[in-house]
Amino acid sequence: MNLIDMLGNSDLPQDQRATTTTEPGERICSRKACRQSATMQLLWNNPKIHTPERRKIWLACDEHVAWLEDYLQSRSLWKETLPLTPKDSA
């Protein structure tokens, strides 16, 4: 196993690690271990370290959008959830 294989997949059993790569430009869900295509974008900001106008973006598939939104809201980081459009993927 090389260093690249260890990054991001090391906490998964060998048989559950991602063995394929995503297509260039493909947007995948930000939920840990999810490899589904993203359909939504969650805009957030940590007011302790970011300026008020700064927006960080997590991508979410249909299955995980509610979980990620709840995670950010419970930490007072969530700003808004928007559909991921083809223009956003470029």
Coordinates of N, CA and C in Angstrom, one line a residue:
M1 N 0.9 -1.2 0.0 CA 0.0 0.0 0.0 C 0.9 1.2 0.0
N2 N 0.6 2.2 -0.8 CA 1.3 3.4 -0.9 C 0.7 4.5 0.0
L3 N 1.3 5.6 0.1 CA 0.8 6.7 0.9 C -0.5 7.3 0.4
I4 N -0.7 7.4 -0.9 CA -1.9 7.9 -1.4 C -3.1 6.9 -1.1
D5 N -2.9 5.6 -1.1 CA -3.9 4.7 -0.7 C -4.3 4.8 0.7
M6 N -3.4 5.2 1.6 CA -3.6 5.3 3.0 C -4.4 6.6 3.3
L7 N -4.3 7.6 2.6 CA -5.0 8.9 2.8 C -6.5 8.7 2.5
G8 N -7.3 9.1 3.5 CA -8.7 9.2 3.2 C -9.4 7.8 3.3
N9 N -8.7 6.7 3.1 CA -9.4 5.4 3.1 C -8.9 4.5 4.2
S10 N -7.9 5.0 5.0 CA -7.3 4.2 6.0 C -8.2 3.7 7.1
D11 N -9.3 4.4 7.4 CA -10.2 4.0 8.4 C -11.2 3.0 8.0
L12 N -11.2 2.6 6.7 CA -12.1 1.7 6.2 C -11.4 0.3 6.0
P13 N -12.2 -0.8 6.2 CA -11.6 -2.1 5.9 C -11.2 -2.2 4.5
Q14 N -10.2 -3.0 4.2 CA -9.6 -3.1 2.8 C -10.7 -3.3 1.8
D15 N -11.7 -4.1 2.0 CA -12.7 -4.4 1.0 C -13.7 -3.3 0.8
Q16 N -13.7 -2.3 1.6 CA -14.6 -1.1 1.5 C -13.9 0.1 1.0
R17 N -12.6 0.1 0.8 CA -11.9 1.3 0.3 C -12.2 1.5 -1.1
A18 N -12.2 2.8 -1.5 CA -12.5 3.2 -2.9 C -11.4 2.6 -3.8
T19 N -11.8 1.9 -4.8 CA -10.8 1.3 -5.7 C -10.9 2.0 -7.1
T20 N -11.9 2.8 -7.3 CA -12.0 3.5 -8.5 C -11.8 5.0 -8.3
T21 N -11.4 5.7 -9.3 CA -11.3 7.2 -9.1 C -12.5 7.8 -9.8
T22 N -12.8 9.0 -9.4 CA -13.9 9.8 -9.9 C -13.4 10.4 -11.2
E23 N -14.4 10.7 -12.1 CA -14.1 11.3 -13.3 C -13.6 12.8 -13.1
P24 N -12.7 13.3 -13.9 CA -12.3 14.7 -13.7 C -13.5 15.6 -13.7
G25 N -13.6 16.5 -12.7 CA -14.7 17.4 -12.6 C -15.9 16.9 -12.0
E26 N -16.0 15.6 -11.7 CA -17.1 15.0 -11.0 C -17.2 15.5 -9.6
R27 N -18.3 15.9 -9.1 CA -18.5 16.4 -7.8 C -19.1 15.3 -6.9
I28 N -18.4 14.9 -5.8 CA -18.9 13.8 -5.0 C -19.3 14.4 -3.6
C29 N -20.1 13.7 -2.9 CA -20.6 14.0 -1.6 C -19.4 14.2 -0.6
S30 N -19.6 15.2 0.3 CA -18.5 15.4 1.3 C -18.7 14.5 2.5
R31 N -19.7 13.8 2.6 CA -19.9 12.9 3.8 C -18.8 11.8 3.8
K32 N -18.3 11.5 4.9 CA -17.2 10.6 5.0 C -17.5 9.2 4.4
A33 N -16.7 8.7 3.5 CA -16.8 7.4 2.9 C -17.9 7.4 1.8
C34 N -18.6 8.4 1.5 CA -19.6 8.4 0.5 C -19.0 8.8 -0.9
R35 N -19.3 8.0 -1.9 CA -18.8 8.3 -3.2 C -19.9 8.6 -4.2
Q36 N -21.0 9.0 -3.7 CA -22.2 9.3 -4.6 C -22.0 10.7 -5.2
S37 N -22.6 11.0 -6.3 CA -22.5 12.3 -7.0 C -23.3 13.3 -6.2
A38 N -22.8 14.5 -6.0 CA -23.4 15.5 -5.3 C -24.5 16.2 -6.1
T39 N -25.6 16.6 -5.4 CA -26.7 17.3 -6.0 C -27.0 18.6 -5.3
M40 N -26.4 18.8 -4.2 CA -26.6 20.0 -3.4 C -25.3 20.5 -2.9
Q41 N -25.3 21.8 -2.6 CA -24.2 22.5 -2.0 C -24.6 23.2 -0.7
L42 N -23.8 22.9 0.4 CA -24.1 23.5 1.7 C -23.1 24.6 1.9
L43 N -23.5 25.8 2.0 CA -22.6 27.0 2.3 C -22.6 27.2 3.8
W44 N -21.3 27.4 4.2 CA -21.1 27.5 5.7 C -20.0 28.5 5.9
N45 N -19.8 28.9 7.2 CA -18.8 29.8 7.6 C -18.6 29.6 9.1
N46 N -17.3 29.6 9.5 CA -17.0 29.5 10.9 C -16.6 30.9 11.3
P47 N -17.5 31.6 12.1 CA -17.3 33.0 12.4 C -16.1 33.2 13.3
K48 N -15.6 32.2 13.9 CA -14.4 32.3 14.8 C -13.1 32.5 13.9
I49 N -13.1 32.0 12.7 CA -11.9 32.1 11.8 C -12.1 32.7 10.4
H50 N -13.4 32.9 10.0 CA -13.7 33.4 8.7 C -14.3 34.8 8.8
T51 N -14.1 35.6 7.8 CA -14.8 36.9 7.7 C -16.3 36.6 7.4
P52 N -17.2 37.5 7.8 CA -18.7 37.2 7.7 C -19.1 36.9 6.2
E53 N -18.4 37.5 5.2 CA -18.9 37.2 3.8 C -18.3 35.9 3.2
R54 N -17.3 35.3 3.9 CA -16.7 34.1 3.4 C -17.6 32.9 3.5
R55 N -17.7 32.1 2.4 CA -18.5 30.9 2.4 C -17.7 29.7 1.9
K56 N -17.6 28.7 2.8 CA -17.0 27.5 2.5 C -18.2 26.6 1.9
I57 N -17.8 25.6 1.1 CA -18.9 24.8 0.5 C -18.6 23.3 0.8
W58 N -19.6 22.6 1.2 CA -19.6 21.1 1.3 C -20.6 20.7 0.2
L59 N -20.3 19.6 -0.4 CA -21.2 19.0 -1.4 C -21.9 17.8 -0.8
A60 N -23.2 17.6 -1.2 CA -24.0 16.5 -0.6 C -24.8 15.8 -1.7
C61 N -24.9 14.5 -1.5 CA -25.8 13.7 -2.3 C -27.2 13.8 -1.7
D62 N -28.2 13.3 -2.4 CA -29.5 13.4 -1.8 C -29.7 12.7 -0.5
E63 N -28.9 11.6 -0.3 CA -29.0 10.8 0.9 C -28.4 11.5 2.1
H64 N -27.4 12.3 1.9 CA -26.7 12.9 3.1 C -26.9 14.4 3.3
V65 N -27.7 15.1 2.4 CA -27.8 16.5 2.5 C -28.4 16.9 3.9
A66 N -29.4 16.2 4.4 CA -30.0 16.5 5.7 C -29.0 16.3 6.8
W67 N -28.2 15.2 6.8 CA -27.2 14.9 7.8 C -26.2 16.0 7.9
L68 N -25.6 16.4 6.7 CA -24.6 17.4 6.7 C -25.2 18.8 7.1
E69 N -26.4 19.1 6.7 CA -27.0 20.3 7.1 C -27.2 20.4 8.6
D70 N -27.7 19.3 9.2 CA -27.9 19.2 10.6 C -26.6 19.4 11.4
Y71 N -25.5 18.7 10.9 CA -24.2 18.8 11.5 C -23.7 20.3 11.5
L72 N -23.9 21.0 10.4 CA -23.4 22.4 10.4 C -24.3 23.3 11.2
Q73 N -25.6 23.0 11.2 CA -26.6 23.9 12.0 C -26.3 23.7 13.5
S74 N -26.1 22.5 13.9 CA -25.9 22.2 15.3 C -24.6 22.9 15.9
R75 N -23.7 23.3 15.0 CA -22.5 24.0 15.4 C -22.6 25.5 15.0
S76 N -23.7 26.0 14.6 CA -24.0 27.4 14.2 C -23.0 27.8 13.0
L77 N -22.8 26.9 12.1 CA -21.9 27.2 11.0 C -22.7 27.3 9.6
W78 N -23.9 26.7 9.6 CA -24.6 26.6 8.3 C -25.2 28.0 7.9
K79 N -25.1 28.3 6.6 CA -25.7 29.6 6.1 C -26.8 29.3 5.1
E80 N -26.6 28.4 4.1 CA -27.7 28.1 3.2 C -27.4 26.8 2.4
T81 N -28.4 26.2 1.9 CA -28.3 25.0 1.1 C -28.9 25.3 -0.3
L82 N -28.1 25.0 -1.3 CA -28.5 25.4 -2.7 C -28.3 24.2 -3.6
P83 N -29.1 24.1 -4.7 CA -28.9 23.0 -5.6 C -27.5 23.2 -6.3
L84 N -26.9 22.1 -6.7 CA -25.6 22.1 -7.4 C -26.0 22.1 -8.9
T85 N -25.6 23.2 -9.5 CA -26.0 23.3 -10.9 C -24.7 23.0 -11.8
P86 N -24.9 22.7 -13.1 CA -23.8 22.4 -13.9 C -22.8 23.6 -13.9
K87 N -23.2 24.8 -13.8 CA -22.3 25.9 -13.7 C -21.4 25.9 -12.5
D88 N -21.9 25.4 -11.4 CA -21.1 25.2 -10.2 C -20.1 24.1 -10.3
S89 N -20.3 23.2 -11.2 CA -19.4 22.0 -11.4 C -18.2 22.3 -12.3
A90 N -18.3 23.4 -13.0 CA -17.2 23.8 -13.9 C -16.0 24.3 -13.2

